[in-house]
PDB file of C-alpha atoms in Angstrom:
ATOM      1  CA  MET A 193      15.940  16.123  -1.021  1.00  0.00           C
ATOM      2  CA  GLU A 194      13.461  14.900   1.583  1.00  0.00           C
ATOM      3  CA  LEU A 195      10.077  13.562   0.633  1.00  0.00           C
ATOM      4  CA  PRO A 196       7.028  15.577   1.604  1.00  0.00           C
ATOM      5  CA  ASP A 197       4.996  14.361   4.574  1.00  0.00           C
ATOM      6  CA  PHE A 198       2.139  12.030   3.677  1.00  0.00           C
ATOM      7  CA  PRO A 199       0.060  11.561   6.870  1.00  0.00           C
ATOM      8  CA  TYR A 200      -2.137   8.896   5.250  1.00  0.00           C
ATOM      9  CA  HIS A 201       0.817   6.991   3.716  1.00  0.00           C
ATOM     10  CA  PRO A 202       3.750   7.551   6.095  1.00  0.00           C
ATOM     11  CA  ASP A 203       6.407   5.511   4.258  1.00  0.00           C
ATOM     12  CA  PRO A 204       5.616   5.391   0.521  1.00  0.00           C
ATOM     13  CA  ILE A 205       9.169   4.289  -0.318  1.00  0.00           C
ATOM     14  CA  ALA A 206       8.870   1.196   1.908  1.00  0.00           C
ATOM     15  CA  THR A 207       5.472   0.325   0.389  1.00  0.00           C
ATOM     16  CA  GLY A 208       6.830   0.765  -3.145  1.00  0.00           C
ATOM     17  CA  ALA A 209       4.508   3.623  -4.160  1.00  0.00           C
ATOM     18  CA  ILE A 210       7.478   5.955  -4.615  1.00  0.00           C
ATOM     19  CA  ARG A 211      10.825   4.861  -5.988  1.00  0.00           C
ATOM     20  CA  PRO A 212      14.178   6.617  -5.929  1.00  0.00           C
ATOM     21  CA  GLU A 213      14.211   6.937  -9.724  1.00  0.00           C
ATOM     22  CA  PRO A 214      14.561  10.271 -11.521  1.00  0.00           C
ATOM     23  CA  VAL A 215      11.530  11.652 -13.332  1.00  0.00           C
ATOM     24  CA  LEU A 216      10.800  14.679 -15.448  1.00  0.00           C
ATOM     25  CA  CYS A 217       7.521  15.492 -13.714  1.00  0.00           C
ATOM     26  CA  ALA A 218       4.567  15.956 -16.064  1.00  0.00           C
ATOM     27  CA  CYS A 219       3.048  18.415 -13.585  1.00  0.00           C
ATOM     28  CA  CYS A 220       5.835  20.802 -12.503  1.00  0.00           C
ATOM     29  CA  GLY A 221       8.196  20.118 -15.426  1.00  0.00           C
ATOM     30  CA  ARG A 222      11.164  19.694 -13.077  1.00  0.00           C
ATOM     31  CA  GLU A 223      13.667  16.856 -12.977  1.00  0.00           C
ATOM     32  CA  ARG A 224      13.034  15.161  -9.619  1.00  0.00           C
ATOM     33  CA  PRO A 225      14.936  12.348  -7.837  1.00  0.00           C
ATOM     34  CA  MET A 226      11.808  10.351  -6.923  1.00  0.00           C
ATOM     35  CA  THR A 227       9.022   8.899  -9.069  1.00  0.00           C
ATOM     36  CA  TYR A 228       5.485   7.992  -8.057  1.00  0.00           C
ATOM     37  CA  VAL A 229       4.718   4.500  -9.439  1.00  0.00           C
ATOM     38  CA  GLY A 230       1.299   3.845  -7.893  1.00  0.00           C
ATOM     39  CA  PRO A 231      -2.135   4.143  -9.478  1.00  0.00           C
ATOM     40  CA  VAL A 232      -3.344   7.392 -11.045  1.00  0.00           C
ATOM     41  CA  TYR A 233      -6.980   7.851 -11.981  1.00  0.00           C
ATOM     42  CA  ALA A 234      -6.990  10.588 -14.651  1.00  0.00           C
ATOM     43  CA  VAL A 235      -7.682  11.014 -18.348  1.00  0.00           C
ATOM     44  CA  ALA A 236      -3.958  11.436 -19.104  1.00  0.00           C
ATOM     45  CA  ASP A 237      -1.573   8.507 -18.695  1.00  0.00           C
ATOM     46  CA  LEU A 238       0.478   9.730 -15.730  1.00  0.00           C
ATOM     47  CA  ARG A 239       1.867   6.478 -14.353  1.00  0.00           C
ATOM     48  CA  ARG A 240       5.584   6.948 -13.586  1.00  0.00           C
ATOM     49  CA  ARG A 241       5.368  10.571 -14.754  1.00  0.00           C
ATOM     50  CA  LEU A 242       4.717  12.427 -11.485  1.00  0.00           C
ATOM     51  CA  CYS A 243       6.882  13.486  -8.579  1.00  0.00           C
ATOM     52  CA  PRO A 244       5.746  13.087  -4.963  1.00  0.00           C
ATOM     53  CA  TRP A 245       5.931  16.853  -4.357  1.00  0.00           C
ATOM     54  CA  CYS A 246       3.187  17.565  -6.911  1.00  0.00           C
ATOM     55  CA  ILE A 247       1.017  14.896  -5.299  1.00  0.00           C
ATOM     56  CA  ALA A 248       1.575  16.275  -1.785  1.00  0.00           C
ATOM     57  CA  ASP A 249       0.802  19.902  -2.643  1.00  0.00           C
ATOM     58  CA  GLY A 250      -2.271  18.965  -4.690  1.00  0.00           C
ATOM     59  CA  SER A 251      -0.975  20.465  -7.935  1.00  0.00           C
ATOM     60  CA  ALA A 252      -1.050  17.116  -9.812  1.00  0.00           C
ATOM     61  CA  ALA A 253      -4.657  16.523  -8.760  1.00  0.00           C
ATOM     62  CA  ALA A 254      -5.646  20.057  -9.742  1.00  0.00           C
ATOM     63  CA  LYS A 255      -3.797  20.142 -13.071  1.00  0.00           C
ATOM     64  CA  PHE A 256      -4.937  16.716 -14.300  1.00  0.00           C
ATOM     65  CA  ASP A 257      -8.131  16.221 -12.251  1.00  0.00           C
ATOM     66  CA  ALA A 258      -6.329  13.176 -10.855  1.00  0.00           C
ATOM     67  CA  GLN A 259      -7.004  10.856  -7.948  1.00  0.00           C
ATOM     68  CA  PHE A 260      -4.479   8.460  -6.444  1.00  0.00           C
ATOM     69  CA  THR A 261      -6.939   6.075  -4.855  1.00  0.00           C
ATOM     70  CA  ASP A 262     -10.315   5.033  -6.165  1.00  0.00           C
ATOM     71  CA  ALA A 263     -12.532   6.426  -3.435  1.00  0.00           C
ATOM     72  CA  VAL A 264     -15.082   4.059  -2.002  1.00  0.00           C
ATOM     73  CA  GLY A 265     -16.953   5.474   0.949  1.00  0.00           C
ATOM     74  CA  ASP A 266     -16.363   8.729   2.726  1.00  0.00           C
ATOM     75  CA  LEU A 267     -12.642   9.501   2.537  1.00  0.00           C
ATOM     76  CA  PRO A 268     -11.129  12.953   2.924  1.00  0.00           C
ATOM     77  CA  ASP A 269      -9.891  14.732  -0.182  1.00  0.00           C
ATOM     78  CA  ALA A 270      -6.367  14.569   1.289  1.00  0.00           C
ATOM     79  CA  VAL A 271      -6.429  10.759   0.874  1.00  0.00           C
ATOM     80  CA  ILE A 272      -7.925  10.758  -2.606  1.00  0.00           C
ATOM     81  CA  ARG A 273      -6.056  13.642  -4.220  1.00  0.00           C
ATOM     82  CA  ARG A 274      -2.918  14.311  -2.122  1.00  0.00           C
ATOM     83  CA  THR A 275      -1.716  10.873  -0.995  1.00  0.00           C
ATOM     84  CA  PRO A 276       0.183   8.193  -2.938  1.00  0.00           C
ATOM     85  CA  GLY A 277      -2.056   5.196  -3.545  1.00  0.00           C
ATOM     86  CA  PHE A 278      -1.233   1.495  -3.638  1.00  0.00           C
ATOM     87  CA  SER A 279      -1.928  -1.372  -6.020  1.00  0.00           C
ATOM     88  CA  GLY A 280      -3.594  -4.681  -5.245  1.00  0.00           C
ATOM     89  CA  TRP A 281      -4.908  -7.645  -7.181  1.00  0.00           C
ATOM     90  CA  GLN A 282      -8.510  -6.473  -7.183  1.00  0.00           C
ATOM     91  CA  GLN A 283      -9.845  -2.970  -6.587  1.00  0.00           C
ATOM     92  CA  GLU A 284      -7.965  -1.412  -3.682  1.00  0.00           C
ATOM     93  CA  THR A 285      -9.873  -0.290  -0.606  1.00  0.00           C
ATOM     94  CA  TRP A 286      -8.578   2.543   1.555  1.00  0.00           C
ATOM     95  CA  LEU A 287      -9.767   1.805   5.073  1.00  0.00           C
ATOM     96  CA  ALA A 288     -11.162   4.421   7.427  1.00  0.00           C
ATOM     97  CA  HIS A 289     -11.637   4.473  11.195  1.00  0.00           C
ATOM     98  CA  CYS A 290     -12.804   7.007  13.790  1.00  0.00           C
ATOM     99  CA  GLY A 291     -14.315   9.166  11.040  1.00  0.00           C
ATOM    100  CA  ASP A 292     -11.065   9.622   9.087  1.00  0.00           C
ATOM    101  CA  GLY A 293      -8.968   7.780   6.538  1.00  0.00           C
ATOM    102  CA  ALA A 294      -6.477   5.395   8.117  1.00  0.00           C
ATOM    103  CA  ALA A 295      -2.735   5.478   7.432  1.00  0.00           C
ATOM    104  CA  PHE A 296      -1.627   2.850   4.902  1.00  0.00           C
ATOM    105  CA  LEU A 297       1.322   0.828   6.260  1.00  0.00           C
ATOM    106  CA  GLY A 298       1.780  -1.712   3.478  1.00  0.00           C
ATOM    107  CA  GLU A 299       1.157  -5.233   2.317  1.00  0.00           C
ATOM    108  CA  VAL A 300       1.656  -7.941   4.948  1.00  0.00           C
ATOM    109  CA  GLY A 301       1.440 -11.673   5.478  1.00  0.00           C
ATOM    110  CA  ALA A 302       0.374 -14.101   8.204  1.00  0.00           C
ATOM    111  CA  ARG A 303       3.370 -13.446  10.476  1.00  0.00           C
ATOM    112  CA  GLU A 304       2.760  -9.691  10.617  1.00  0.00           C
ATOM    113  CA  ILE A 305      -0.993 -10.144  11.141  1.00  0.00           C
ATOM    114  CA  GLU A 306      -0.484 -12.601  14.020  1.00  0.00           C
ATOM    115  CA  ALA A 307       1.699 -10.014  15.789  1.00  0.00           C
ATOM    116  CA  LEU A 308      -1.133  -7.432  15.663  1.00  0.00           C
ATOM    117  CA  PRO A 309      -4.290  -8.773  17.365  1.00  0.00           C
ATOM    118  CA  ASP A 310      -6.398  -5.761  16.334  1.00  0.00           C
ATOM    119  CA  ALA A 311      -5.386  -6.190  12.670  1.00  0.00           C
ATOM    120  CA  ARG A 312      -6.084  -9.915  12.924  1.00  0.00           C
ATOM    121  CA  GLU A 313      -9.573  -9.238  14.292  1.00  0.00           C
ATOM    122  CA  SER A 314     -10.235  -6.730  11.506  1.00  0.00           C
ATOM    123  CA  LEU A 315      -9.074  -9.218   8.894  1.00  0.00           C
ATOM    124  CA  VAL A 316     -11.160 -12.087  10.286  1.00  0.00           C
ATOM    125  CA  GLU A 317     -14.178  -9.767  10.196  1.00  0.00           C
ATOM    126  CA  HIS A 318     -13.392  -8.945   6.561  1.00  0.00           C
ATOM    127  CA  LEU A 319     -12.867 -12.584   5.545  1.00  0.00           C
ATOM    128  CA  GLY A 320     -15.707 -14.045   7.600  1.00  0.00           C
ATOM    129  CA  ASP A 321     -13.487 -16.687   9.254  1.00  0.00           C
ATOM    130  CA  GLU A 322      -9.872 -17.570  10.093  1.00  0.00           C
ATOM    131  CA  THR A 323      -9.304 -20.261   7.460  1.00  0.00           C
ATOM    132  CA  LEU A 324      -7.193 -18.207   5.045  1.00  0.00           C
ATOM    133  CA  LEU A 325      -5.046 -16.336   7.591  1.00  0.00           C
ATOM    134  CA  ALA A 326      -2.227 -18.915   7.491  1.00  0.00           C
ATOM    135  CA  TYR A 327      -1.923 -18.497   3.716  1.00  0.00           C
ATOM    136  CA  LEU A 328      -1.317 -14.734   3.702  1.00  0.00           C
ATOM    137  CA  VAL A 329       1.974 -13.785   2.023  1.00  0.00           C
ATOM    138  CA  PRO A 330       3.107 -10.268   1.057  1.00  0.00           C
ATOM    139  CA  ASP A 331       2.952  -9.985  -2.733  1.00  0.00           C
ATOM    140  CA  GLY A 332       1.388 -13.462  -2.821  1.00  0.00           C
ATOM    141  CA  ALA A 333      -1.827 -14.829  -4.258  1.00  0.00           C
ATOM    142  CA  ILE A 334      -3.481 -13.963  -0.925  1.00  0.00           C
ATOM    143  CA  SER A 335      -2.138 -10.975   0.965  1.00  0.00           C
ATOM    144  CA  ALA A 336      -3.342  -8.418   3.462  1.00  0.00           C
ATOM    145  CA  PHE A 337      -3.165  -4.634   3.400  1.00  0.00           C
ATOM    146  CA  LEU A 338      -2.379  -3.086   6.764  1.00  0.00           C
ATOM    147  CA  PHE A 339      -3.610   0.294   8.015  1.00  0.00           C
ATOM    148  CA  ARG A 340      -3.455   2.170  11.314  1.00  0.00           C
ATOM    149  CA  CYS A 341      -6.134   4.559  12.575  1.00  0.00           C
ATOM    150  CA  ARG A 342      -4.683   8.053  12.790  1.00  0.00           C
ATOM    151  CA  ARG A 343      -6.753   8.827  15.886  1.00  0.00           C
ATOM    152  CA  CYS A 344      -6.993   5.751  18.126  1.00  0.00           C
ATOM    153  CA  ARG A 345      -3.945   3.951  16.593  1.00  0.00           C
ATOM    154  CA  ALA A 346      -5.867   0.675  16.080  1.00  0.00           C
ATOM    155  CA  HIS A 347      -4.573  -1.559  13.295  1.00  0.00           C
ATOM    156  CA  LEU A 348      -6.950  -2.572  10.499  1.00  0.00           C
ATOM    157  CA  ALA A 349      -6.514  -4.922   7.560  1.00  0.00           C
ATOM    158  CA  TYR A 350      -8.301  -6.466   4.644  1.00  0.00           C
ATOM    159  CA  ALA A 351      -7.311  -9.307   2.297  1.00  0.00           C
ATOM    160  CA  ASP A 352      -6.917  -9.328  -1.448  1.00  0.00           C
ATOM    161  CA  PHE A 353      -6.797 -12.366  -3.735  1.00  0.00           C
ATOM    162  CA  SER A 354      -5.307 -12.914  -7.177  1.00  0.00           C
TER     163      SER A 354
END
């Protein structure tokens, strides 16, 4: 069974937001082969209890008044309520560019940032200087979250610290 298309999170298995683990979905009540393991902002405890199909079609958001990213700024509803989120050390920030939410590509380190000059520039702007760039490690005490603009294809990033 193929995953639904998530334009704002193109590979949620690679980022770890969705795992190939069976779940009895709390929304549709069906046994599904994939489980959403990312953040859920709702009254009910839904972590590891939803399937990606109910996130993609908006039924999980509608049924539980759930969000999958804590919206800061002006993000489209499709990002907030129909896209798998991601977890960071502090409060996650979903980046936007060209008037739309950017596509989340995952957590990256110094090597990946150095290979993407536009992401590096975005990260230096976020950090204020270049001092910490060499210390970025995926899943480390200092890591970066990489995005790509869905319109102009520019890479964007911000850092998170434990």
